[in-house]
Amino acid sequence: MEHPTPRPADLPLPGGTRAGGGVRVHPLRTAEMKAMPDFYARPAGPGPLAIIRGMGLHRPRSQWFWVPIPAFLIEHPQAGPILIDTGMHEQVATDVGAALGRLAKIAFTIDMRPEWAVPAQLRERGIDPAGIALIVMTHLHYDHASGLSQFPRATVVVDEREWAAARRGRITDGYLPHLFPATQEWRTLPGDADEVDLLGDGTIRLLSTPGHTPGHRSVALRLDDGTDMLLTGDAAYAQRTIDEDLLPVLTWRDGPYRASLNRVRDWIAAHPGAPVVTGHDAATWPALAPVYPVR
Ligand SMILES: [Zn+2]
């Protein structure tokens, strides 16, 4: 399997606005997936046992529930349309095994229609998928990276710690390295950069929030009405995670996860009223606006 050979990103990337503009954000639900009963909140008790209980393998499938698999379209006034994550590939709608592999087909229960995939949702908004030049990855888990190959001409940006973990990652860690197309240009962000101002204009700021994975980043955005918005990615699966300080059933490391969740909470405290979209929130997703800022 041939992999991309990422190079360090030359920051800031071109396309930043000098006029102090902002972006518009379209949350896109690409698929839904059945999550284990304690997906959002690990049962109490000692570590490994609590995780095994939380996996819910002994619980009936009826107790599993659907969660959204999102991606985000960012419309930037000069850099053009940008994606944050890619969600599920359209092929997942018809053949999970071909899209994600035989093991995934057994392990995952996914609901998807081809028209939920990002390319179809872009076309619906009058945007040519081939015009996507830049994709920012919060992290490289399969449910975020599955759609990458639909954009062969895009440059993919990811934290260097995430790439190091994912390039040899295994399905048990949430990684499927065959999803990373060698045809794409990949650029890495320095893992020690606490915050990266991607275009140098403050519109897209990538905050280091490791813990869910080694190189996870959340995305703080300046909208075109001058207000702010936060995409937590999987630093918080749900609004409940933030409100109730929940530790999900699975993390890469609990310590960094908790520190990153505190960082998310600090950001929210510093930006009262700003919209916050979490990673896989079944409860809040239906109430999201189709586009931010809301007019
Ligand atoms: Zn993830």
Coordinates of C-alpha atoms and ligand atoms in Angstrom, one line a residue:
M1 CA 0.0 0.0 0.0
E2 CA 1.4 3.3 -1.1
H3 CA 1.0 6.2 1.3
P4 CA 1.1 9.9 0.9
T5 CA 4.5 11.4 1.9
P6 CA 3.6 14.5 3.9
R7 CA 5.8 17.6 4.1
P8 CA 5.6 20.3 6.8
A9 CA 3.1 22.9 5.9
D10 CA 4.5 26.3 4.8
L11 CA 2.4 28.4 7.2
P12 CA 0.3 30.4 6.9
L13 CA -1.2 28.8 3.8
P14 CA -2.0 31.2 0.9
G15 CA -5.5 32.7 0.5
G16 CA -5.9 34.6 3.7
T17 CA -8.0 37.7 3.5
R18 CA -6.5 41.1 4.3
A19 CA -9.9 42.8 4.5
G20 CA -10.8 41.2 7.9
G21 CA -13.6 39.0 6.5
G22 CA -14.9 35.8 7.8
V23 CA -16.2 32.4 6.8
R24 CA -19.6 30.7 6.4
V25 CA -19.9 27.2 7.8
H26 CA -22.2 24.4 6.5
P27 CA -22.5 21.3 8.9
L28 CA -23.0 18.3 6.7
R29 CA -24.3 15.0 8.0
T30 CA -22.7 12.3 5.8
A31 CA -23.9 9.2 7.5
E32 CA -25.2 7.8 10.8
M33 CA -23.6 5.0 12.8
K34 CA -24.7 2.8 15.6
A35 CA -22.8 3.7 18.8
M36 CA -22.3 1.5 21.8
P37 CA -24.6 2.2 24.8
D38 CA -21.9 4.0 26.9
F39 CA -20.3 5.8 23.9
Y40 CA -20.7 9.2 25.5
A41 CA -19.9 8.2 29.1
R42 CA -17.7 5.5 30.4
P43 CA -19.2 3.4 33.2
A44 CA -17.6 4.0 36.7
G45 CA -15.1 1.5 37.9
P46 CA -11.5 0.5 37.2
G47 CA -10.0 1.4 33.8
P48 CA -10.0 -1.7 31.5
L49 CA -13.1 -3.3 33.0
A50 CA -15.0 -0.1 32.7
I51 CA -14.0 0.2 29.0
I52 CA -15.0 -3.4 28.3
R53 CA -18.4 -2.8 30.1
G54 CA -18.7 0.5 28.2
M55 CA -18.2 -1.2 24.8
G56 CA -21.5 -2.9 25.6
L57 CA -20.7 -6.1 23.7
H58 CA -22.9 -8.0 26.1
R59 CA -25.8 -5.6 25.7
P60 CA -28.5 -6.1 23.1
R61 CA -28.0 -4.2 19.9
S62 CA -31.3 -2.5 20.6
Q63 CA -29.5 -0.4 23.2
W64 CA -27.0 0.9 20.6
F65 CA -28.1 4.3 19.1
W66 CA -27.5 6.3 16.0
V67 CA -25.0 9.2 16.0
P68 CA -24.2 11.5 13.1
I69 CA -21.0 11.3 11.1
P70 CA -20.3 14.9 10.1
A71 CA -18.1 16.9 7.8
F72 CA -18.1 20.7 7.4
L73 CA -17.9 22.9 4.4
I74 CA -16.2 26.3 5.0
E75 CA -16.7 29.1 2.5
H76 CA -13.8 31.4 2.7
P77 CA -14.0 34.7 0.8
Q78 CA -10.6 34.2 -0.9
A79 CA -9.3 30.7 -0.2
G80 CA -12.5 29.3 -1.7
P81 CA -14.4 26.2 -0.4
I82 CA -12.5 24.2 2.3
L83 CA -13.5 21.0 4.0
I84 CA -13.1 20.2 7.7
D85 CA -13.1 16.3 7.7
T86 CA -14.7 14.3 4.9
G87 CA -17.2 12.0 6.6
M88 CA -18.1 8.7 4.9
H89 CA -17.3 8.0 1.2
E90 CA -20.4 7.7 -1.0
Q91 CA -19.5 4.0 -1.6
V92 CA -20.2 3.3 2.1
A93 CA -23.9 3.8 1.1
T94 CA -23.9 0.8 -1.2
D95 CA -20.9 -1.4 -0.1
V96 CA -19.3 -0.9 3.3
G97 CA -16.9 -3.8 2.7
A98 CA -15.5 -2.3 -0.5
A99 CA -15.3 1.2 1.1
L100 CA -13.9 0.3 4.5
G101 CA -12.8 -3.3 4.4
R102 CA -14.2 -6.7 5.4
L103 CA -13.6 -6.2 9.2
A104 CA -15.4 -2.8 9.2
K105 CA -18.3 -4.4 7.4
I106 CA -18.7 -6.8 10.3
A107 CA -17.9 -4.3 13.1
F108 CA -19.9 -1.3 12.1
T109 CA -23.6 -0.6 11.5
I110 CA -23.9 2.4 9.2
D111 CA -26.9 4.1 7.6
M112 CA -26.1 6.2 4.6
R113 CA -27.5 7.2 1.3
P114 CA -25.2 8.3 -1.6
E115 CA -26.7 11.8 -1.6
W116 CA -25.5 12.3 2.0
A117 CA -21.9 12.0 0.9
V118 CA -20.0 15.4 0.8
P119 CA -19.6 15.5 -3.1
A120 CA -23.4 15.3 -3.5
Q121 CA -24.0 17.9 -0.7
L122 CA -21.5 20.2 -2.4
R123 CA -23.2 19.9 -5.8
E124 CA -26.5 20.6 -4.1
R125 CA -25.0 24.0 -2.9
G126 CA -23.7 24.8 -6.4
I127 CA -20.1 23.8 -5.5
D128 CA -18.0 21.6 -7.8
P129 CA -16.3 18.9 -5.6
A130 CA -13.3 19.1 -7.9
G131 CA -12.9 22.7 -6.8
I132 CA -12.0 21.6 -3.2
A133 CA -8.3 22.5 -2.9
L134 CA -7.9 22.2 0.8
I135 CA -9.1 19.7 3.4
V136 CA -8.3 20.1 7.1
M137 CA -8.5 16.9 9.2
T138 CA -9.4 17.2 12.9
H139 CA -8.0 13.6 13.1
L140 CA -7.7 10.6 10.9
H141 CA -10.2 8.1 12.2
Y142 CA -12.0 6.2 9.5
D143 CA -15.3 8.0 10.0
H144 CA -13.6 11.3 9.3
A145 CA -11.2 10.1 6.6
S146 CA -13.3 7.7 4.6
G147 CA -14.3 10.4 2.1
L148 CA -10.8 11.7 1.4
S149 CA -10.3 9.8 -1.9
Q150 CA -13.3 11.7 -3.4
F151 CA -11.0 14.8 -3.6
P152 CA -7.9 13.6 -5.3
R153 CA -6.6 17.1 -6.1
A154 CA -7.0 18.5 -2.6
T155 CA -4.2 19.2 -0.3
V156 CA -4.8 17.6 3.1
V157 CA -3.6 19.3 6.3
V158 CA -3.2 17.3 9.5
D159 CA -1.2 17.5 12.8
E160 CA 2.2 15.7 12.5
R161 CA 1.4 13.7 15.7
E162 CA -1.8 12.5 14.1
W163 CA -0.1 11.4 10.9
A164 CA 2.6 9.6 12.8
A165 CA -0.1 7.6 14.7
A166 CA -2.4 7.0 11.7
R167 CA 0.1 6.0 9.0
R168 CA 0.7 2.7 10.8
G169 CA -2.6 2.7 12.7
R170 CA -4.9 -0.2 13.0
I171 CA -8.6 -0.6 12.9
T172 CA -8.6 -1.2 16.7
D173 CA -7.3 2.3 17.1
G174 CA -9.9 3.7 14.7
Y175 CA -7.4 4.0 11.7
L176 CA -7.7 2.5 8.3
P177 CA -4.5 3.6 6.5
H178 CA -5.8 2.5 3.1
L179 CA -8.1 5.5 3.2
F180 CA -5.2 7.9 2.7
P181 CA -4.7 8.4 -1.1
A182 CA -1.1 8.6 -2.2
T183 CA -2.2 10.9 -5.0
Q184 CA -3.0 13.7 -2.6
E185 CA -0.6 16.3 -1.3
W186 CA -0.4 16.1 2.4
R187 CA 1.0 18.8 4.8
T188 CA 1.6 18.5 8.5
L189 CA 1.2 21.0 11.3
P190 CA 3.8 21.2 14.0
G191 CA 2.6 19.1 16.9
D192 CA 4.0 21.6 19.4
A193 CA 2.0 24.5 17.9
D194 CA -0.8 25.1 20.5
E195 CA -2.8 27.1 17.9
V196 CA -2.3 27.4 14.2
D197 CA -3.7 30.4 12.3
L198 CA -4.1 28.4 9.0
L199 CA -4.4 31.3 6.6
G200 CA -2.8 33.9 8.8
D201 CA -6.0 36.0 8.8
G202 CA -7.6 34.6 12.0
T203 CA -10.5 33.0 10.1
I204 CA -9.5 29.3 10.7
R205 CA -7.6 28.5 13.9
L206 CA -6.6 25.0 14.6
L207 CA -6.4 24.3 18.4
S208 CA -4.3 21.4 19.7
T209 CA -6.8 19.1 21.5
P210 CA -5.1 15.7 21.8
G211 CA -6.5 12.9 23.9
H212 CA -9.2 11.4 21.6
T213 CA -6.2 10.7 19.4
P214 CA -2.5 11.8 19.6
G215 CA -2.8 14.7 17.2
H216 CA -6.4 15.8 17.4
R217 CA -7.2 19.4 16.6
S218 CA -10.4 21.4 17.1
V219 CA -11.3 24.3 14.8
A220 CA -12.1 27.8 15.9
L221 CA -13.7 30.0 13.1
R222 CA -14.4 33.7 12.6
L223 CA -17.7 34.0 10.8
D224 CA -18.4 36.6 8.2
D225 CA -20.5 38.6 10.7
G226 CA -17.5 38.9 13.0
T227 CA -18.6 36.4 15.5
D228 CA -16.9 33.1 16.5
M229 CA -17.7 29.4 16.2
L230 CA -16.1 26.2 17.5
L231 CA -16.0 22.8 15.9
T232 CA -14.8 20.6 18.7
G233 CA -14.3 17.5 16.6
D234 CA -14.1 14.4 18.7
A235 CA -12.5 16.4 21.6
A236 CA -16.2 16.3 22.7
Y237 CA -18.6 13.8 21.2
A238 CA -21.6 15.8 22.4
Q239 CA -22.8 18.9 24.2
R240 CA -23.4 16.6 27.2
T241 CA -19.7 15.8 27.2
I242 CA -18.9 19.4 27.9
D243 CA -21.8 20.2 30.2
E244 CA -21.4 17.1 32.4
D245 CA -17.6 16.7 32.0
L246 CA -18.0 13.1 30.6
L247 CA -15.2 10.8 29.8
P248 CA -16.2 8.8 26.7
V249 CA -15.8 5.0 26.7
L250 CA -12.8 5.2 24.4
T251 CA -9.9 7.7 24.4
W252 CA -6.3 7.4 23.2
R253 CA -5.1 8.8 26.6
D254 CA -7.5 10.0 29.4
G255 CA -5.1 12.7 30.8
P256 CA -4.7 14.7 27.6
Y257 CA -8.3 14.1 26.8
R258 CA -9.4 15.8 30.0
A259 CA -7.0 18.7 29.5
S260 CA -8.3 19.2 26.0
L261 CA -11.9 19.1 27.2
N262 CA -11.0 21.8 29.7
R263 CA -9.5 23.8 26.8
V264 CA -12.8 23.5 24.9
R265 CA -14.6 24.7 28.0
D266 CA -12.2 27.7 28.4
W267 CA -12.8 28.6 24.8
I268 CA -16.6 28.5 25.3
A269 CA -16.3 30.7 28.5
A270 CA -14.2 33.2 26.5
H271 CA -16.8 33.3 23.6
P272 CA -20.2 33.4 25.2
G273 CA -23.0 32.7 22.8
A274 CA -20.8 31.4 20.1
P275 CA -22.1 28.3 18.3
V276 CA -20.3 25.1 19.3
V277 CA -20.7 21.9 17.2
T278 CA -19.5 18.7 18.8
G279 CA -18.3 15.5 17.2
H280 CA -21.1 13.0 17.1
D281 CA -24.1 14.5 19.0
A282 CA -27.3 12.7 18.3
A283 CA -29.3 15.1 20.5
T284 CA -28.1 18.5 19.2
W285 CA -27.5 17.7 15.5
P286 CA -31.1 18.1 14.4
A287 CA -31.2 21.6 15.8
L288 CA -28.2 22.9 13.9
A289 CA -28.6 25.6 11.3
P290 CA -27.9 24.7 7.7
V291 CA -25.4 27.6 7.5
Y292 CA -23.5 29.7 10.1
P293 CA -23.7 32.6 10.7
V294 CA -27.5 32.4 11.1
R295 CA -29.1 35.5 9.5
Ligands
ZN1 ZN -12.5 9.9 16.2

